[in-house]
XYZ file of C-alpha atoms in Angstrom:
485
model
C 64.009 86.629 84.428
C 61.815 87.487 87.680
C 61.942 86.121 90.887
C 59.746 87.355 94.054
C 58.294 89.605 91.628
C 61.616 91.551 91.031
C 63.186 91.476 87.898
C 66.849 90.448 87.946
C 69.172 93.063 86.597
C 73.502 92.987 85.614
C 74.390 96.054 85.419
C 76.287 95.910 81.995
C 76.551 99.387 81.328
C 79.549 100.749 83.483
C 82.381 102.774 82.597
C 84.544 99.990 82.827
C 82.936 97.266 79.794
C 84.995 96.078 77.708
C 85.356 92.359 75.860
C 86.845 89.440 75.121
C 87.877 87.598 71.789
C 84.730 87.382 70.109
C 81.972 88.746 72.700
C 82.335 89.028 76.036
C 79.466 86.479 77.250
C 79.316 88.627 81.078
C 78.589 92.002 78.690
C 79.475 91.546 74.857
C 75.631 91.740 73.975
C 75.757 95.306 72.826
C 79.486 94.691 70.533
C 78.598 92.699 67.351
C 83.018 92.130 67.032
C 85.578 91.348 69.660
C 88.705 93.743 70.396
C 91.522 94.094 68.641
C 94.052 91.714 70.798
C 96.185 95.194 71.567
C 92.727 96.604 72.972
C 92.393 93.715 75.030
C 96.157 93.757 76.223
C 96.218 97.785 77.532
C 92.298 97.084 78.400
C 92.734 93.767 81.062
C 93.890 94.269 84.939
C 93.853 91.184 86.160
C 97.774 90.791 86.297
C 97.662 93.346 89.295
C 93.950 93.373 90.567
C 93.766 89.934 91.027
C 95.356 90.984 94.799
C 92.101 92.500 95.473
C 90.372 88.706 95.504
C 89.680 88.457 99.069
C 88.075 91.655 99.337
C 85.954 91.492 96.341
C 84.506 87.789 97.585
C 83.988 89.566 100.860
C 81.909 92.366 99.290
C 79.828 90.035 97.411
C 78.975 87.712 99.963
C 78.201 91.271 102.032
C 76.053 92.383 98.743
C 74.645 88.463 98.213
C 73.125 88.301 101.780
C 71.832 91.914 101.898
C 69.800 91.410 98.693
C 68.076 88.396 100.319
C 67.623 90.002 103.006
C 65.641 92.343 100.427
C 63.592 89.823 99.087
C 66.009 90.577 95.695
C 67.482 87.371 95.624
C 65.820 84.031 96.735
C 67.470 82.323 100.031
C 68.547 79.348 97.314
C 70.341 81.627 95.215
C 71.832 83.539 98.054
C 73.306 80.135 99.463
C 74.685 79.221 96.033
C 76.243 81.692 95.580
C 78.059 82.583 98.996
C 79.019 79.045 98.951
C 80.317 78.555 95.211
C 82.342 82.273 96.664
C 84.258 80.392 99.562
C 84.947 78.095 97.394
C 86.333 80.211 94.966
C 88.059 82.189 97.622
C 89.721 78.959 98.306
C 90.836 78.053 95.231
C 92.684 81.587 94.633
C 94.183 81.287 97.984
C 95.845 77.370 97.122
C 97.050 78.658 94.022
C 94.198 76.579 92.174
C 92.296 79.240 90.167
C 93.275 80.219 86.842
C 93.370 83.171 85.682
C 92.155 84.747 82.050
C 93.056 88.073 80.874
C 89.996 87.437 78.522
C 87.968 88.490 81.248
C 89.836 91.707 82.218
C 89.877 91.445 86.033
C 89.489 90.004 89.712
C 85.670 90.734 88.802
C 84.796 89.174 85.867
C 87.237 85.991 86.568
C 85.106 85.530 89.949
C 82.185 85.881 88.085
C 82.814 83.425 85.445
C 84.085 80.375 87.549
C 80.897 81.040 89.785
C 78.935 80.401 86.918
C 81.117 77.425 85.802
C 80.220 76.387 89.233
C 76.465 77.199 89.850
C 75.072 77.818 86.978
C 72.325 80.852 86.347
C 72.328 81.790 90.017
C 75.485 83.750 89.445
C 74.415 86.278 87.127
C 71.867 87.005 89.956
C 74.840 88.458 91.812
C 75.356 91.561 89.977
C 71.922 92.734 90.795
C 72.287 96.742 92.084
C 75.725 97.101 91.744
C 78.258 98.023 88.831
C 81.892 97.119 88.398
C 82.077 100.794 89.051
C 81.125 100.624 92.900
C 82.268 97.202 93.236
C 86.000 98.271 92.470
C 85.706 101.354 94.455
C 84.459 98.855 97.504
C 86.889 95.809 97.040
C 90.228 98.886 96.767
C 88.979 100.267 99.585
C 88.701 97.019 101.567
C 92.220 96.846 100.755
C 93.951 99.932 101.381
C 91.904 99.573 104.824
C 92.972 96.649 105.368
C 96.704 97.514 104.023
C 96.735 100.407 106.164
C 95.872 98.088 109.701
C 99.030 96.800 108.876
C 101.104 99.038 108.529
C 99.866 101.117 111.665
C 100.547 98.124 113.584
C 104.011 97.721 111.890
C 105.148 101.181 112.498
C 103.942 100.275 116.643
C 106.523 97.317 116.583
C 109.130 100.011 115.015
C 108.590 102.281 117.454
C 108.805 99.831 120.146
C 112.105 98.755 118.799
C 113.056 102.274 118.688
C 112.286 102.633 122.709
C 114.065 99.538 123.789
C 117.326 101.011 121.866
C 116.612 104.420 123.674
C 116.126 103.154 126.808
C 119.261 101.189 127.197
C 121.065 104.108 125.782
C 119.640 106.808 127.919
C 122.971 107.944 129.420
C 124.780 107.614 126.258
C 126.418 110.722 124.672
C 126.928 111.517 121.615
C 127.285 114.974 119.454
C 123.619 116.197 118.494
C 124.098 117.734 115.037
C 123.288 121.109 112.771
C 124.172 120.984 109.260
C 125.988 117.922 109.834
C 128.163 120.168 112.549
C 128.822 119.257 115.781
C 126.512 121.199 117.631
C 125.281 120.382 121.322
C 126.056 117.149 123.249
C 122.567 115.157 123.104
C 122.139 111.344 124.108
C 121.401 108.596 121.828
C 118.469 107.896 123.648
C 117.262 111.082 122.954
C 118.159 110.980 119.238
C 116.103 107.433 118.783
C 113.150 109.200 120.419
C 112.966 111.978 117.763
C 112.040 109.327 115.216
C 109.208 107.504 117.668
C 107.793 111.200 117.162
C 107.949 110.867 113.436
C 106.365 107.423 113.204
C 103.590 108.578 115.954
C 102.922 111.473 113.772
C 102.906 108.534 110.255
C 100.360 106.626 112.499
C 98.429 109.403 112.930
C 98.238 110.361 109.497
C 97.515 106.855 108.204
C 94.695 106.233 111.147
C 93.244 109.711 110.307
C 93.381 108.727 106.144
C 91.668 105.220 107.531
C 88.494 107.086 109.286
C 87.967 109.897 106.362
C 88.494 107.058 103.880
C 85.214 104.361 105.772
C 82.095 105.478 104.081
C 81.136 102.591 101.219
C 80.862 103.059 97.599
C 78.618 99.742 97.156
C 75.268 100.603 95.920
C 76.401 103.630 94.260
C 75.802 101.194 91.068
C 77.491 102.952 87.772
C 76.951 105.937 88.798
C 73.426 106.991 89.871
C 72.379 104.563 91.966
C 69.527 101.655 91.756
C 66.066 101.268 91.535
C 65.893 98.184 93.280
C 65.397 98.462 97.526
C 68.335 97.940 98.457
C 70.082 98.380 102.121
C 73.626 100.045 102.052
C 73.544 100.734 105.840
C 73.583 97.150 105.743
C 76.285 96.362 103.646
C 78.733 99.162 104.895
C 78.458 97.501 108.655
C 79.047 93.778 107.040
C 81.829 95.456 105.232
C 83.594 97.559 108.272
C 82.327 100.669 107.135
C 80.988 103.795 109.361
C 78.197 104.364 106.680
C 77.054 104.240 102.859
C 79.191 106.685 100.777
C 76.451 109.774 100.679
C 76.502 110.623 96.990
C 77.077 107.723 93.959
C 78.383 110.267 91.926
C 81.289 110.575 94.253
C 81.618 107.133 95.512
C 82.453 105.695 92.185
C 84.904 108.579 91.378
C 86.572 109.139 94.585
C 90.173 108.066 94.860
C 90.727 110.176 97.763
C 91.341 107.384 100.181
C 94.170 105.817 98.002
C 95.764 109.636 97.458
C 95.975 109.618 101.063
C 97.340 106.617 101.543
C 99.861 107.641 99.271
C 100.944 110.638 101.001
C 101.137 109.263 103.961
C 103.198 106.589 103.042
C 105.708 109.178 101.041
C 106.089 111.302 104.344
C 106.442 107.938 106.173
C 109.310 107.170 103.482
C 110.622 110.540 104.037
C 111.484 109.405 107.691
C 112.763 106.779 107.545
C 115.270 107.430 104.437
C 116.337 110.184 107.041
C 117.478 107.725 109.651
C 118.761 105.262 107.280
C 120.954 108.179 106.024
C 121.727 108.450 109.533
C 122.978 105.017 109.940
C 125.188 104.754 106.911
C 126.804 107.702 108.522
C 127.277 106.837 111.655
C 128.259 102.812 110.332
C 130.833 104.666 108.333
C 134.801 103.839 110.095
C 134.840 107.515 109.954
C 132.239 108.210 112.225
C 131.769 104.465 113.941
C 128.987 105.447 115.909
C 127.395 101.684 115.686
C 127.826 98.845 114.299
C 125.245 97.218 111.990
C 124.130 93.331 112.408
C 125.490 90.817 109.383
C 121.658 90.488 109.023
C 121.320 93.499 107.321
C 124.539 93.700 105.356
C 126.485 92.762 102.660
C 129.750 92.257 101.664
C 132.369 93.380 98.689
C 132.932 91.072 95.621
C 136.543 92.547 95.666
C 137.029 94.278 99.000
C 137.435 91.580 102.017
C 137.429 94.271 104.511
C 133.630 95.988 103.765
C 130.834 95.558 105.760
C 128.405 97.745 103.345
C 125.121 98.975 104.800
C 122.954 98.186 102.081
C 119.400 97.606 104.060
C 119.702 101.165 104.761
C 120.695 102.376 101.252
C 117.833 100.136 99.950
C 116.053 102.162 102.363
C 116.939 105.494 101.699
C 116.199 105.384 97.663
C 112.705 103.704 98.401
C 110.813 106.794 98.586
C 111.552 107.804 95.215
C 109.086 105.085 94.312
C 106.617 105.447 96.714
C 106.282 109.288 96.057
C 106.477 108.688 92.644
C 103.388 106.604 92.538
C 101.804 109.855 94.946
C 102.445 111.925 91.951
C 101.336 109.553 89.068
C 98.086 108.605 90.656
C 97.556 112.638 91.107
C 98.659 112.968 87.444
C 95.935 110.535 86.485
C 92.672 112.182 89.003
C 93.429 115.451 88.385
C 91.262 116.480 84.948
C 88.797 113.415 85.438
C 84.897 114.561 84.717
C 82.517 112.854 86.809
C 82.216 109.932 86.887
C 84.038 106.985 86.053
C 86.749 106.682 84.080
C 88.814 104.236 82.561
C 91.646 106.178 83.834
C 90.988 105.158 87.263
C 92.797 101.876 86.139
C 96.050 102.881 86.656
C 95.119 103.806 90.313
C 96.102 100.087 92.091
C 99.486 98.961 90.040
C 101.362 102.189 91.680
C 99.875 101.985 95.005
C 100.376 98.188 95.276
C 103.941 98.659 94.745
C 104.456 101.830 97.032
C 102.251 99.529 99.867
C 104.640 96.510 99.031
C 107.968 98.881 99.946
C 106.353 100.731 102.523
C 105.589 97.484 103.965
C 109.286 95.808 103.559
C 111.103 99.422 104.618
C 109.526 99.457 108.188
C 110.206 95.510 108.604
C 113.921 96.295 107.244
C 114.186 99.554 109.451
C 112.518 97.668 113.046
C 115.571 94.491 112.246
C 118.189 97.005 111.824
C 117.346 98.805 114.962
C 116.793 95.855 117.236
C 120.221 94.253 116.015
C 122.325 97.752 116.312
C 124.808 97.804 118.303
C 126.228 101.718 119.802
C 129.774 102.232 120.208
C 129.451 104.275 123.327
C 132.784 105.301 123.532
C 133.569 106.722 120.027
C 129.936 108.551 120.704
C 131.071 110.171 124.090
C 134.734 110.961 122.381
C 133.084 112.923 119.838
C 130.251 114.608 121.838
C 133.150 116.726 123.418
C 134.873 117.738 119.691
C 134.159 120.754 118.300
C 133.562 122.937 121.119
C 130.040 121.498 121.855
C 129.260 122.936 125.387
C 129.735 126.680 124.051
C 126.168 127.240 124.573
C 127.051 126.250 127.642
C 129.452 128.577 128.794
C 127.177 131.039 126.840
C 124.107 129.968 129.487
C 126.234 129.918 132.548
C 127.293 133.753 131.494
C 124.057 135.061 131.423
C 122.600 133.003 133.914
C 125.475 133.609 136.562
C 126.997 136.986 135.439
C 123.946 138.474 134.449
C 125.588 139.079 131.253
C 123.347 139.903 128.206
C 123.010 136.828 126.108
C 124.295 138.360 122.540
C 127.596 139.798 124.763
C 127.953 136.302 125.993
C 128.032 135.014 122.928
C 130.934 137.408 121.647
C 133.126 136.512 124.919
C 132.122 132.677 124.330
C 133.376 132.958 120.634
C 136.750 134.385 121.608
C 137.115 132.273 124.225
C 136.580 129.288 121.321
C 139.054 131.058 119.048
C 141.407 131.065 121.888
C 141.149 127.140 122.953
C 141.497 126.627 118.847
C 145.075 128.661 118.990
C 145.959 126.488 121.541
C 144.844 123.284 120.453
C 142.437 121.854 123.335
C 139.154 121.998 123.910
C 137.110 124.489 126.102
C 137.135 122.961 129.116
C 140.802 122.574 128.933
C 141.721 126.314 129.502
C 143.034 127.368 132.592
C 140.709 129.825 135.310
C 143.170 132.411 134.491
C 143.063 131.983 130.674
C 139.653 132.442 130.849
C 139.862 135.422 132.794
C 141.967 137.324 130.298
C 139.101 137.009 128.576
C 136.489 137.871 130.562
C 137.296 138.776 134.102
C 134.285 137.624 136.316
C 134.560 133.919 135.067
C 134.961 131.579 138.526
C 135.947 128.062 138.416
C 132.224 127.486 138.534
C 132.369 127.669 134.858
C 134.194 124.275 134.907
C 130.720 122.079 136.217
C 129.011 122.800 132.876
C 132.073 122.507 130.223
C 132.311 118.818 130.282
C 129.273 116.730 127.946
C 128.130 114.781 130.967
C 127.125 118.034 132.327
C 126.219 119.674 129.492
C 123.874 116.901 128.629
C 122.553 116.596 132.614
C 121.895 120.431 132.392
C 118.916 120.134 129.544
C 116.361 119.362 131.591
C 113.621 121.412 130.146
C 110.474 119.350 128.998
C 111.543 117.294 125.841
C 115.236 118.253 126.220
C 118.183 115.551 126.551
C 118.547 115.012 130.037
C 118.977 111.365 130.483
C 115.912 111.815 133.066
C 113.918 113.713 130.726
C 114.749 110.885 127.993
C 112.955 108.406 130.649
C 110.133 110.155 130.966
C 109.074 110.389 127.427
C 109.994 106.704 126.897
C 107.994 105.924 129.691
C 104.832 108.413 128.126
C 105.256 106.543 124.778
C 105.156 103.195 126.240
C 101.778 104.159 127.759
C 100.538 105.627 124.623
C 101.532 102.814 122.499
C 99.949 100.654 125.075
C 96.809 102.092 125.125
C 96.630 102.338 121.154
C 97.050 98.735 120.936
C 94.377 98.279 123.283
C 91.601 100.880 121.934
């Protein structure tokens, strides 16, 4: 069939043909006997791609009006066909559309109820393009678009984060080492380590989001098309910064979604570490906070439990999500160039890692904004476990001129010496003290309590309520101006 003096091509030689009971109708012509009905059970996607719907209307209504802009298509075909898409698009979206493993996936299914609904026209749409670059365009659409999401999700974290941090920037509590009482920090300043985590998770996602915005559509099977096409034009309908450079590598990459992966399994990473954190600190043995009913359960024999399971739930996530890291790097790693069918498997894994990635960082912003700190147990245990030794370490060297590893000796035996007698640094006498080391003054006594200790770390990034305030007040800007760019 020609029209404008072009003749009209479907690309039905991909890597990715397959059929349906007797002959595929979209590609069959070259099969003289349909699949085995096992073939066409391991061979069909649409019980997982269908998700990609949206995106794959929007890049064919992207491809449909750049090739009439070509003179490829006529402007009656081109209308025909974006408007039996949105229609289509609709239909999915209401729940109306039914779906037919027959057909494989989101592709084929769009496809064939555009020609239910059109006629001819439709098979005009696959002109200069494969299933090959048209998959590679519609999961990119949607790891993009997946991605936006979650980089403004972990922003509304974050914000949660600051808000807790800022109303506890006076609030002491012991900063740990190998789950050892170690220094007196604030819980302000504890909050704000993991703002620093998710910044860095944003940053890795926004930087996977720029690498990943060149677009495979054009690419064809895998060599390209002989018919004048425009990809500059599709990749800025689409979003893109530019046409993926080589069709060899557009089709094949599956860089972006490796990425995304990673990213989200380091993102996991932190916060399993603070939702460790919290069913610590929720423990009656610690009682650091207190978790809202929101995000707990209860005991089907035990009246008395309050059991933090949003945070368990969060905490075992990332075996999942890295999990589907490794598989899909399992599955690239000794693929030739260029397609394969291999490069199935790559959305079923990464759907569900997106899907708890997604749910985690909801779960983890309600927990924080409902948590309640119990100051008071915090401060009682900032001072156990001889917390300000580095303390009375500092003021040694910084008063007495002492070198720092002979302060440390005298500062352990003075410890060993408030453990004989059962109290706590800062409860020796001037004169015990002295036994010990004779130049000690009762100037020792301003930086042995936590309040002190805590006031003294003013260095930049250090635990000083002040200091705390200031980097709240930096992030808030930051965050601000993110949201704005």
């Amino acid at each position: 069939m020609t029209q404008n003096g072009k003749k009209s091509h479907s690309s039905s030689c991909d890597g990715q043909e397959s059929s349906s009971k007797a002959q595929n109708k979209m590609w069959g012509g070259r099969f003289a006997a349909g699949p085995d009905a096992l073939m066409e059970r391991i061979n069909a996607s649409i019980d997982f791609d269908k998700r990609l719907y949206e995106q794959d209307i929007r890049g064919s209504i992207a491809h449909c009006r750049m090739l009439a802009a070509q003179n490829i298509l006529t402007d009656e075909d081109a209308a025909a066909i974006e408007r039996g898409l949105r229609e289509i698009r609709e239909e999915i979206a209401e729940g109306r559309f039914v779906f037919s493993a027959a057909l494989e996936d989101i592709h084929m299914n769009i496809e064939a109820r555009l020609r239910e609904k059109i006629g001819d026209a439709a098979g005009r749409l696959h002109t200069a393009r494969s299933r090959n670059d048209q998959v590679a365009t519609d999961f990119k659409l949607w790891v993009r678009d997946t991605t936006d999401r979650i980089i403004a999700q972990l922003g509304a974290y974050q914000q949660a984060l600051l808000d807790q941090a800022e109303a506890h920037a006076d609030t002491v509590m012991p900063g740990f080492t190998h789950l050892q009482a170690a220094q007196p920090v604030t819980f302000g300043h504890h909050l704000l380590a993991y703002v620093e985590m998710a910044g860095r998770d944003r940053g890795r996602f926004a930087d996977a989001r720029r690498r990943a915005n060149s677009c495979p559509l054009g690419a064809a099977a895998l060599a390209g098309t002989s018919f004048p096409i425009d990809r500059f034009a599709t990749a800025r309908a689409l979003g893109f910064d530019e046409p993926a450079a080589n069709s060899l590598d557009a089709v094949s990459d599956r860089d972006f979604a490796l990425e995304f992966l990673s990213a989200a399994s380091i993102c996991a990473m932190h916060l399993s570490r603070l939702a460790e954190e919290l069913v610590i600190w929720s423990s009656a043995q610690f009682d650091f906070v207190r978790l809202s009913d929101g995000f707990t359960t209860g005991s089907s024999i035990m009246p008395q439990k309050k059991n933090p399971d949003a945070a368990e739930l969060i905490r075992a996530k990332i075996g999942r999500i890295l999990g589907a890291q490794n598989a899909l790097m399992v599955v690239m790693k000794g693929l030739p160039l260029a397609y394969g069918k291999d490069m199935q498997e790559d959305k079923e894994a990464l759907f569900d890692a997106a899907d708890n990635l997604e749910l985690c960082i909801l779960a983890m912003t309600g927990m924080i904004r409902d948590l309640k700190a119990n100051e008071e147990r915090m401060h009682a245990a900032a001072g156990q476990g001889f917390t300000t030794a580095t303390d009375l370490a500092d003021w040694l060297v910084r008063v007495l001129n002492m070198p720092f590893r002979d302060a440390h000796h005298v500062t352990g035996r003075l410890v060993r010496l408030a453990e004989e007698q059962g109290c706590d640094l800062q409860d020796l006498t001037l004169e015990q003290m002295q036994a010990v080391e004779e130049r000690i003054t009762d100037e020792i006594f301003t930086v042995l309590g936590v309040d002190n200790s805590v006031a003294s770390r003013t260095s930049y990034g250090g635990t000083a309520p002040d200091q705390v305030r200031t980097q709240i007040r930096r992030w808030r800007e930051r965050l601000a101006e993110e949201d704005a760019s």
